Amino acid sequence: DDVTVTSSDDNEICYYLDEDGDGNQDSDEAETCEDGSVDLDQDDDCYEVTVNEVCEDTVVTITDESTGEFCEDYSVETTGEVGEFNKYIYTFNFSAEKNSYSDEGVFFAHDEDRAFYTLEYTPSGDENQIVFTDDMWTGDLISDETGGEVSLATSYSELTSGNAYGTTYDYATITAFGFGATHELHSDDLADYVDSNYNSSSFMSYVPYIKYDDDSESSPIDECTYDTNDDGSRGDLTSTEVCYDPEESPDGTEQVVIENAGTVDDGTIRIRYVGVVVSNLDCSSTTDTCLTEEFENNAEVDAFPGSSIDEIQEASARLVVLCAYLLTENAGDVYLNEAIEGGSDLACITTESTGGSDYSGYSNTDSLIIVDPDATSSTSSTTGTTADYAGSTISYCDDTNDGSLIGNLSSYVCEIIGSVSDLWRTVTVETTTESHVSQSVRNAETGQTSATMSFPASSGAAGNWDDLVAALSNTNNEDSHILYFDGTYGGATRGTLTLSSIEVPDGAWTLIVENADLVIAGDVSYATSTDYSNIPSIAFVVQNGDIHFENSSYHNVGVYYTNQDFDGDTDGTSRSPVNQQLTIDGSVYGNVQPLIDDCRYVAPPTTEGGGLVVRYDSRILLNTPPSLSEYVDVSTEKAIN
């Protein structure tokens, strides 16, 4: 009989002879391929027919010419090669931690962070339409243990507004969906494109784009164009290049549809969307041994929707949310006269590796933290037993007993706890310092005019450092480089000294504040010096007062001592977790817990990403501030030993 094979589109039709009907091509008969349609003179023989490169909505018919009917055994099987699918994630504050597109199985974030999710599909060339879906597009990701959540940003305000604290961020990297060289190389043009097209009046919950193999600038994928039917409805697709269907979106139909995907032959198709992180961690917990929240979700791509190719691919990404942490570097002198509350050992986070779980990268820094040996005890949350470490030196990293030692320090810190002789006991250090202060300011006379003073005295005023020296130098010993502020001036009981940004010139200086709070409202910095024998250095010694670092203060130098508390902004406003990191280049002594509680910034330790970073500065040895020589000598000796 004559059999006609036809298709509604100009597809390639291949056929071969199978005389014995076993479904295999006869060895003496070659496969023949033609376009459009073909007539087969079947007679008593059997033919196997395959239609390749089948377009969407193609109709293939096989008709027996003698009867005009379809063959009873007729079936169409679609074939095609599936491309490669991956999913990546990185976040605003953690972008520089590692290569954003190396699949290490875990990425970090903090409360109020923004997570940039990216789906990546590398076409084989056989695809036409591909469909992306993701768990986050059908509902928020919820932590089973804490109730924290990560949700899809579906409005412009979700990118620019904070969660728990109502802060407005409005950073270009967030509003540009994480595009730009800071987060992803060769995407500066995309950042400009998104800034121009995605705003409060025109917002999409995703950005489709092409990343090129030759590392040229990435480009956005355009919206598809279609014919219009007589009734006004959308007709057939008219776009011939890769494009996206504007009627499909994560916040509408819960999928993204890409047309003409097979036309991309020199790059990858990527879909970028943003997750809004709202943590529910109790960062003040003293019993939680792993202060983290984890969110893992899956995405899928169907490269041949509606066909017989059933090879839907999956990819997942894991997000771990952390609490803020203290970070010390360069063997800095951080004397904690009160043990830090809470904290956890991030060894609880495991990543996949060849040999099993590998968390070696999550312990960081090699600096020295000293806790008063009278207070160095720890109670295990698992056994209830209390260990007393007074008079001993022990490393948190070497704790092989009950794992309780790490509880004295904040997340990410694997440090040293130790006793360094009686000279380092709280009562000894504070008594010695009090004696030095008393000697230094005996019979001091200054130009102080009030128990509440600020430098500069008014906004925009110049001569900040010069005015400070003129007002607080001891006129009985002007060459001592000791400045003195008395909070009981004029009969007051407690004063306040506020310093906006100041630059310390050549020489060693000490500012002593008694019976008053010292408020650092700007950055304290050192002037550039060419006199290496007299480089700038400064110490701030506060007796019977707190040291406050306002949210407007970011990077400070010097030794900071108080026999009371370090604290944050005087109006009680916490520092932003996004961009208000606090760094001190020098040394600190006092109760830092209130300041740690206030510093909510979180970023990678590899980029000095603690909420509070204390980085030891050796200039305190090279040009020791006056009245601190014995204190510094002791701390240096013990830190080195």
PDB file of N, CA and C in Angstrom, residues 373-374 376 388-393 418-419 425:
ATOM      1  N   PRO A 373      39.914  35.638  84.515  1.00  0.00           N
ATOM      2  CA  PRO A 373      39.885  34.237  84.969  1.00  0.00           C
ATOM      3  C   PRO A 373      38.920  34.001  86.115  1.00  0.00           C
ATOM      4  N   ASP A 374      38.529  35.056  86.836  1.00  0.00           N
ATOM      5  CA  ASP A 374      37.559  34.865  87.916  1.00  0.00           C
ATOM      6  C   ASP A 374      36.173  34.547  87.381  1.00  0.00           C
ATOM      7  N   THR A 376      35.628  32.890  84.207  1.00  0.00           N
ATOM      8  CA  THR A 376      35.675  31.964  83.073  1.00  0.00           C
ATOM      9  C   THR A 376      35.199  30.580  83.464  1.00  0.00           C
ATOM     10  N   ASP A 388      35.073  24.945  85.342  1.00  0.00           N
ATOM     11  CA  ASP A 388      35.743  26.153  85.819  1.00  0.00           C
ATOM     12  C   ASP A 388      37.122  26.218  85.180  1.00  0.00           C
ATOM     13  N   TYR A 389      37.359  27.296  84.405  1.00  0.00           N
ATOM     14  CA  TYR A 389      38.614  27.420  83.686  1.00  0.00           C
ATOM     15  C   TYR A 389      39.532  28.455  84.311  1.00  0.00           C
ATOM     16  N   ALA A 390      39.214  28.887  85.515  1.00  0.00           N
ATOM     17  CA  ALA A 390      40.067  29.867  86.187  1.00  0.00           C
ATOM     18  C   ALA A 390      41.480  29.315  86.341  1.00  0.00           C
ATOM     19  N   GLY A 391      42.454  30.171  86.059  1.00  0.00           N
ATOM     20  CA  GLY A 391      43.843  29.782  86.216  1.00  0.00           C
ATOM     21  C   GLY A 391      44.369  28.909  85.102  1.00  0.00           C
ATOM     22  N   SER A 392      43.605  28.763  84.002  1.00  0.00           N
ATOM     23  CA  SER A 392      44.063  27.915  82.914  1.00  0.00           C
ATOM     24  C   SER A 392      44.006  28.671  81.601  1.00  0.00           C
ATOM     25  N   THR A 393      44.693  28.144  80.614  1.00  0.00           N
ATOM     26  CA  THR A 393      44.636  28.693  79.264  1.00  0.00           C
ATOM     27  C   THR A 393      44.144  27.586  78.351  1.00  0.00           C
ATOM     28  N   GLY A 418      41.691  32.536  78.451  1.00  0.00           N
ATOM     29  CA  GLY A 418      42.863  32.235  79.260  1.00  0.00           C
ATOM     30  C   GLY A 418      43.034  33.110  80.469  1.00  0.00           C
ATOM     31  N   SER A 419      43.853  32.623  81.367  1.00  0.00           N
ATOM     32  CA  SER A 419      44.297  33.397  82.510  1.00  0.00           C
ATOM     33  C   SER A 419      45.729  33.802  82.253  1.00  0.00           C
ATOM     34  N   ARG A 425      43.595  40.353  86.124  1.00  0.00           N
ATOM     35  CA  ARG A 425      42.296  40.281  86.781  1.00  0.00           C
ATOM     36  C   ARG A 425      41.634  41.647  86.749  1.00  0.00           C
TER      37      ARG A 425
END
